[in-house]
Amino acid sequence: MIGPHPLLAQIPLTVSPFIKLPSAPTLPYTYKPLPSTLPPSATADSNGTEREKIVVSNSGHAASPDDIIASCQALQAHIQKLQEDAQRTIRKWENRLKEEELAEKRRVAPGWLDRDEKILQPTRTVDQGVAPTRNTDQSHSANLMDQQAEESSKMMQQPVPSREGDELDRAFGGMALEQG
C-alpha cells in the first residue's frame, strides 16, 4: 500500500467547528432494495456501454450526435408524410372540382361533351301516322324558315363597309386636299 506523500504528512489537520461531517441516513421501514438486474439504460448502447453525451443545450438537456441524427430523420419522415398527405388532399379536391364542373356542363348541355362533333342540330322525326298533305305543308313552312335563316346568316357574314368617313364629312363638311 502506498502511504501519503511525505510533504502532505507534514501538514497538521485542524478540525473546524463550522464543518459538520455527514451522518448516515435513516431508511424508512418501507425501504426495498433494488433488484440485482436492472433494465438496460436509455443512455446505453446495445453493447451496454454508455453513449457519450456531447451536445448539451442551454436547458441542460444532453444528447449524442446519433440521437440528434435519429430525431432529425424522424422529423424529416414526418414532414414528408404530411406533405404527401397535403398533396393527395389537394389532388382529390382538384379532381372533385373538375368532376363537378363536368357534371354541371353535362347538365346544361347533355351530349355536348360526349361527341367529337360540336355542331348541335335538332333531329327531325317523321311521324308515320300523319297524312302526307300535312307533312308537305309543314315541310314547306319549315323550308321557308330555313330560307330566311340562311339569308340572314349570309347578310351577317358579309363585311359591312365602314361609313365613318362619310359621317365625318357630313358633320364637319368635306375637306379637299391641296397639292402644292
mmCIF file of C-alpha atoms in Angstrom:
data_model
loop_
_atom_site.group_PDB
_atom_site.id
_atom_site.type_symbol
_atom_site.label_atom_id
_atom_site.label_comp_id
_atom_site.label_asym_id
_atom_site.label_seq_id
_atom_site.Cartn_x
_atom_site.Cartn_y
_atom_site.Cartn_z
ATOM 1 C CA MET A 1 0.000 0.000 0.000
ATOM 2 C CA ILE A 2 1.212 3.404 -0.846
ATOM 3 C CA GLY A 3 1.274 5.854 2.003
ATOM 4 C CA PRO A 4 0.607 9.582 1.967
ATOM 5 C CA HIS A 5 3.024 11.845 0.228
ATOM 6 C CA PRO A 6 5.797 12.961 2.573
ATOM 7 C CA LEU A 7 5.004 16.640 2.146
ATOM 8 C CA LEU A 8 1.301 16.094 2.928
ATOM 9 C CA ALA A 9 2.232 14.123 6.014
ATOM 10 C CA GLN A 10 3.928 17.222 7.422
ATOM 11 C CA ILE A 11 0.684 19.338 7.317
ATOM 12 C CA PRO A 12 -1.293 19.034 10.562
ATOM 13 C CA LEU A 13 -5.083 18.531 10.315
ATOM 14 C CA THR A 14 -7.271 21.026 12.069
ATOM 15 C CA VAL A 15 -10.884 20.490 12.939
ATOM 16 C CA SER A 16 -13.166 23.406 12.215
ATOM 17 C CA PRO A 17 -16.286 23.884 14.362
ATOM 18 C CA PHE A 18 -18.138 25.136 11.248
ATOM 19 C CA ILE A 19 -17.754 21.893 9.312
ATOM 20 C CA LYS A 20 -20.099 19.013 10.089
ATOM 21 C CA LEU A 21 -19.338 15.580 8.821
ATOM 22 C CA PRO A 22 -22.208 13.786 7.057
ATOM 23 C CA SER A 23 -24.194 11.342 9.120
ATOM 24 C CA ALA A 24 -25.713 8.091 7.901
ATOM 25 C CA PRO A 25 -29.260 8.466 6.588
ATOM 26 C CA THR A 26 -32.088 6.716 8.298
ATOM 27 C CA LEU A 27 -34.079 4.485 5.969
ATOM 28 C CA PRO A 28 -37.859 4.173 6.147
ATOM 29 C CA TYR A 29 -39.465 0.886 7.141
ATOM 30 C CA THR A 30 -40.919 0.510 3.593
ATOM 31 C CA TYR A 31 -37.461 0.501 2.046
ATOM 32 C CA LYS A 32 -36.921 -2.203 -0.547
ATOM 33 C CA PRO A 33 -33.536 -2.883 -2.038
ATOM 34 C CA LEU A 34 -33.083 -2.543 -5.798
ATOM 35 C CA PRO A 35 -33.199 -5.726 -7.861
ATOM 36 C CA SER A 36 -29.853 -7.131 -8.845
ATOM 37 C CA THR A 37 -30.701 -6.969 -12.568
ATOM 38 C CA LEU A 38 -31.693 -3.519 -13.797
ATOM 39 C CA PRO A 39 -33.295 -2.859 -17.192
ATOM 40 C CA PRO A 40 -30.920 -1.509 -19.843
ATOM 41 C CA SER A 41 -30.219 2.169 -19.578
ATOM 42 C CA ALA A 42 -31.698 4.566 -22.102
ATOM 43 C CA THR A 43 -28.292 6.155 -22.432
ATOM 44 C CA ALA A 44 -26.500 2.870 -23.130
ATOM 45 C CA ASP A 45 -25.804 1.278 -26.494
ATOM 46 C CA SER A 46 -26.824 -2.265 -27.299
ATOM 47 C CA ASN A 47 -23.351 -3.307 -26.125
ATOM 48 C CA GLY A 48 -24.119 -1.954 -22.657
ATOM 49 C CA THR A 49 -21.598 0.870 -22.933
ATOM 50 C CA GLU A 50 -22.939 4.337 -22.312
ATOM 51 C CA ARG A 51 -23.025 6.715 -25.227
ATOM 52 C CA GLU A 52 -21.133 9.905 -24.827
ATOM 53 C CA LYS A 53 -23.365 12.964 -24.492
ATOM 54 C CA ILE A 54 -21.509 15.563 -26.497
ATOM 55 C CA VAL A 55 -24.118 18.183 -27.256
ATOM 56 C CA VAL A 56 -25.572 19.993 -24.239
ATOM 57 C CA SER A 57 -28.298 22.611 -24.668
ATOM 58 C CA ASN A 58 -28.837 25.716 -22.550
ATOM 59 C CA SER A 59 -31.649 23.951 -20.702
ATOM 60 C CA GLY A 60 -29.251 21.217 -19.616
ATOM 61 C CA HIS A 61 -30.532 18.510 -21.983
ATOM 62 C CA ALA A 62 -27.655 16.434 -23.307
ATOM 63 C CA ALA A 63 -27.719 14.313 -26.441
ATOM 64 C CA SER A 64 -25.316 12.348 -28.540
ATOM 65 C CA PRO A 65 -24.872 13.071 -32.254
ATOM 66 C CA ASP A 66 -26.554 9.738 -33.069
ATOM 67 C CA ASP A 67 -29.643 10.780 -31.096
ATOM 68 C CA ILE A 68 -29.761 14.123 -32.888
ATOM 69 C CA ILE A 69 -29.427 12.480 -36.324
ATOM 70 C CA ALA A 70 -32.146 9.954 -35.481
ATOM 71 C CA SER A 71 -34.554 12.674 -34.303
ATOM 72 C CA CYS A 72 -33.829 14.760 -37.437
ATOM 73 C CA GLN A 73 -34.544 11.760 -39.660
ATOM 74 C CA ALA A 74 -37.782 11.066 -37.801
ATOM 75 C CA LEU A 75 -38.781 14.722 -38.176
ATOM 76 C CA GLN A 76 -37.938 14.660 -41.883
ATOM 77 C CA ALA A 77 -40.017 11.491 -42.391
ATOM 78 C CA HIS A 78 -42.934 13.076 -40.518
ATOM 79 C CA ILE A 79 -42.759 16.272 -42.629
ATOM 80 C CA GLN A 80 -42.538 14.200 -45.834
ATOM 81 C CA LYS A 81 -45.638 12.229 -44.789
ATOM 82 C CA LEU A 82 -47.536 15.448 -44.015
ATOM 83 C CA GLN A 83 -46.537 16.920 -47.379
ATOM 84 C CA GLU A 84 -47.670 13.806 -49.268
ATOM 85 C CA ASP A 85 -50.985 13.843 -47.393
ATOM 86 C CA ALA A 86 -51.478 17.525 -48.241
ATOM 87 C CA GLN A 87 -50.680 16.931 -51.929
ATOM 88 C CA ARG A 88 -53.071 13.973 -52.011
ATOM 89 C CA THR A 89 -55.798 16.113 -50.455
ATOM 90 C CA ILE A 90 -55.206 18.900 -52.992
ATOM 91 C CA ARG A 91 -55.336 16.409 -55.895
ATOM 92 C CA LYS A 92 -58.620 14.975 -54.565
ATOM 93 C CA TRP A 93 -60.044 18.486 -54.236
ATOM 94 C CA GLU A 94 -58.985 19.460 -57.774
ATOM 95 C CA ASN A 95 -60.407 16.221 -59.211
ATOM 96 C CA ARG A 96 -63.674 16.771 -57.361
ATOM 97 C CA LEU A 97 -63.905 20.329 -58.748
ATOM 98 C CA LYS A 98 -63.273 19.056 -62.285
ATOM 99 C CA GLU A 99 -65.944 16.385 -61.868
ATOM 100 C CA GLU A 100 -68.433 18.936 -60.538
ATOM 101 C CA GLU A 101 -67.731 21.302 -63.458
ATOM 102 C CA LEU A 102 -68.102 18.429 -65.920
ATOM 103 C CA ALA A 103 -71.364 17.349 -64.292
ATOM 104 C CA GLU A 104 -72.657 20.935 -64.486
ATOM 105 C CA LYS A 105 -71.703 21.172 -68.172
ATOM 106 C CA ARG A 106 -73.423 17.863 -68.883
ATOM 107 C CA ARG A 107 -76.492 19.060 -67.015
ATOM 108 C CA VAL A 108 -76.647 22.295 -69.026
ATOM 109 C CA ALA A 109 -75.875 20.711 -72.422
ATOM 110 C CA PRO A 110 -76.300 16.931 -72.316
ATOM 111 C CA GLY A 111 -74.400 15.074 -75.020
ATOM 112 C CA TRP A 112 -72.222 18.067 -75.920
ATOM 113 C CA LEU A 113 -69.066 16.746 -74.285
ATOM 114 C CA ASP A 114 -69.648 13.135 -75.292
ATOM 115 C CA ARG A 115 -69.191 13.731 -79.028
ATOM 116 C CA ASP A 116 -66.426 14.914 -81.301
ATOM 117 C CA GLU A 117 -68.823 16.960 -83.429
ATOM 118 C CA LYS A 118 -69.608 20.276 -81.839
ATOM 119 C CA ILE A 119 -72.484 21.372 -84.114
ATOM 120 C CA LEU A 120 -75.815 20.940 -82.447
ATOM 121 C CA GLN A 121 -78.675 20.266 -84.820
ATOM 122 C CA PRO A 122 -82.143 19.132 -83.900
ATOM 123 C CA THR A 123 -83.048 15.741 -85.239
ATOM 124 C CA ARG A 124 -86.146 15.520 -87.380
ATOM 125 C CA THR A 125 -88.592 12.830 -86.581
ATOM 126 C CA VAL A 126 -91.129 11.688 -89.128
ATOM 127 C CA ASP A 127 -94.477 10.658 -87.696
ATOM 128 C CA GLN A 128 -95.876 7.738 -89.646
ATOM 129 C CA GLY A 129 -99.471 8.379 -88.610
ATOM 130 C CA VAL A 130 -99.624 11.916 -90.089
ATOM 131 C CA ALA A 131 -101.237 12.497 -93.501
ATOM 132 C CA PRO A 132 -98.845 13.356 -96.367
ATOM 133 C CA THR A 133 -100.555 16.686 -97.139
ATOM 134 C CA ARG A 134 -99.819 17.931 -93.678
ATOM 135 C CA ASN A 135 -96.204 16.823 -93.975
ATOM 136 C CA THR A 136 -95.716 18.804 -97.151
ATOM 137 C CA ASP A 137 -97.313 21.878 -95.590
ATOM 138 C CA GLN A 138 -95.133 21.568 -92.521
ATOM 139 C CA SER A 139 -92.013 20.896 -94.567
ATOM 140 C CA HIS A 140 -92.844 23.864 -96.838
ATOM 141 C CA SER A 141 -93.205 26.190 -93.838
ATOM 142 C CA ALA A 142 -90.055 24.720 -92.343
ATOM 143 C CA ASN A 143 -88.245 25.366 -95.628
ATOM 144 C CA LEU A 144 -89.414 28.995 -95.585
ATOM 145 C CA MET A 145 -87.960 29.359 -92.109
ATOM 146 C CA ASP A 146 -84.723 27.759 -93.267
ATOM 147 C CA GLN A 147 -84.524 30.119 -96.241
ATOM 148 C CA GLN A 148 -84.990 33.148 -94.024
ATOM 149 C CA ALA A 149 -82.337 31.864 -91.630
ATOM 150 C CA GLU A 150 -79.907 31.269 -94.496
ATOM 151 C CA GLU A 151 -80.487 34.772 -95.903
ATOM 152 C CA SER A 152 -79.930 36.389 -92.535
ATOM 153 C CA SER A 153 -76.762 34.354 -91.961
ATOM 154 C CA LYS A 154 -75.437 35.396 -95.400
ATOM 155 C CA MET A 155 -76.092 39.028 -94.539
ATOM 156 C CA MET A 156 -74.277 38.617 -91.232
ATOM 157 C CA GLN A 157 -71.242 37.072 -92.942
ATOM 158 C CA GLN A 158 -70.772 39.924 -95.443
ATOM 159 C CA PRO A 159 -68.424 42.608 -94.134
ATOM 160 C CA VAL A 160 -70.145 45.915 -93.527
ATOM 161 C CA PRO A 161 -68.341 48.749 -95.333
ATOM 162 C CA SER A 162 -67.113 51.436 -92.990
ATOM 163 C CA ARG A 163 -69.161 54.662 -93.241
ATOM 164 C CA GLU A 164 -67.201 56.556 -90.624
ATOM 165 C CA GLY A 165 -65.561 58.808 -93.211
ATOM 166 C CA ASP A 166 -68.951 59.709 -94.722
ATOM 167 C CA GLU A 167 -70.342 60.533 -91.281
ATOM 168 C CA LEU A 168 -67.389 62.811 -90.542
ATOM 169 C CA ASP A 169 -67.781 64.592 -93.889
ATOM 170 C CA ARG A 170 -71.457 65.247 -93.151
ATOM 171 C CA ALA A 171 -70.695 66.524 -89.665
ATOM 172 C CA PHE A 172 -67.733 68.771 -90.484
ATOM 173 C CA GLY A 173 -68.067 69.263 -94.219
ATOM 174 C CA GLY A 174 -65.828 67.925 -96.913
ATOM 175 C CA MET A 175 -62.182 68.830 -96.865
ATOM 176 C CA ALA A 176 -60.261 68.856 -100.088
ATOM 177 C CA LEU A 177 -56.595 68.030 -100.148
ATOM 178 C CA GLU A 178 -54.458 70.584 -101.915
ATOM 179 C CA GLN A 179 -51.306 69.528 -103.602
ATOM 180 C CA GLY A 180 -48.716 72.193 -103.860
#
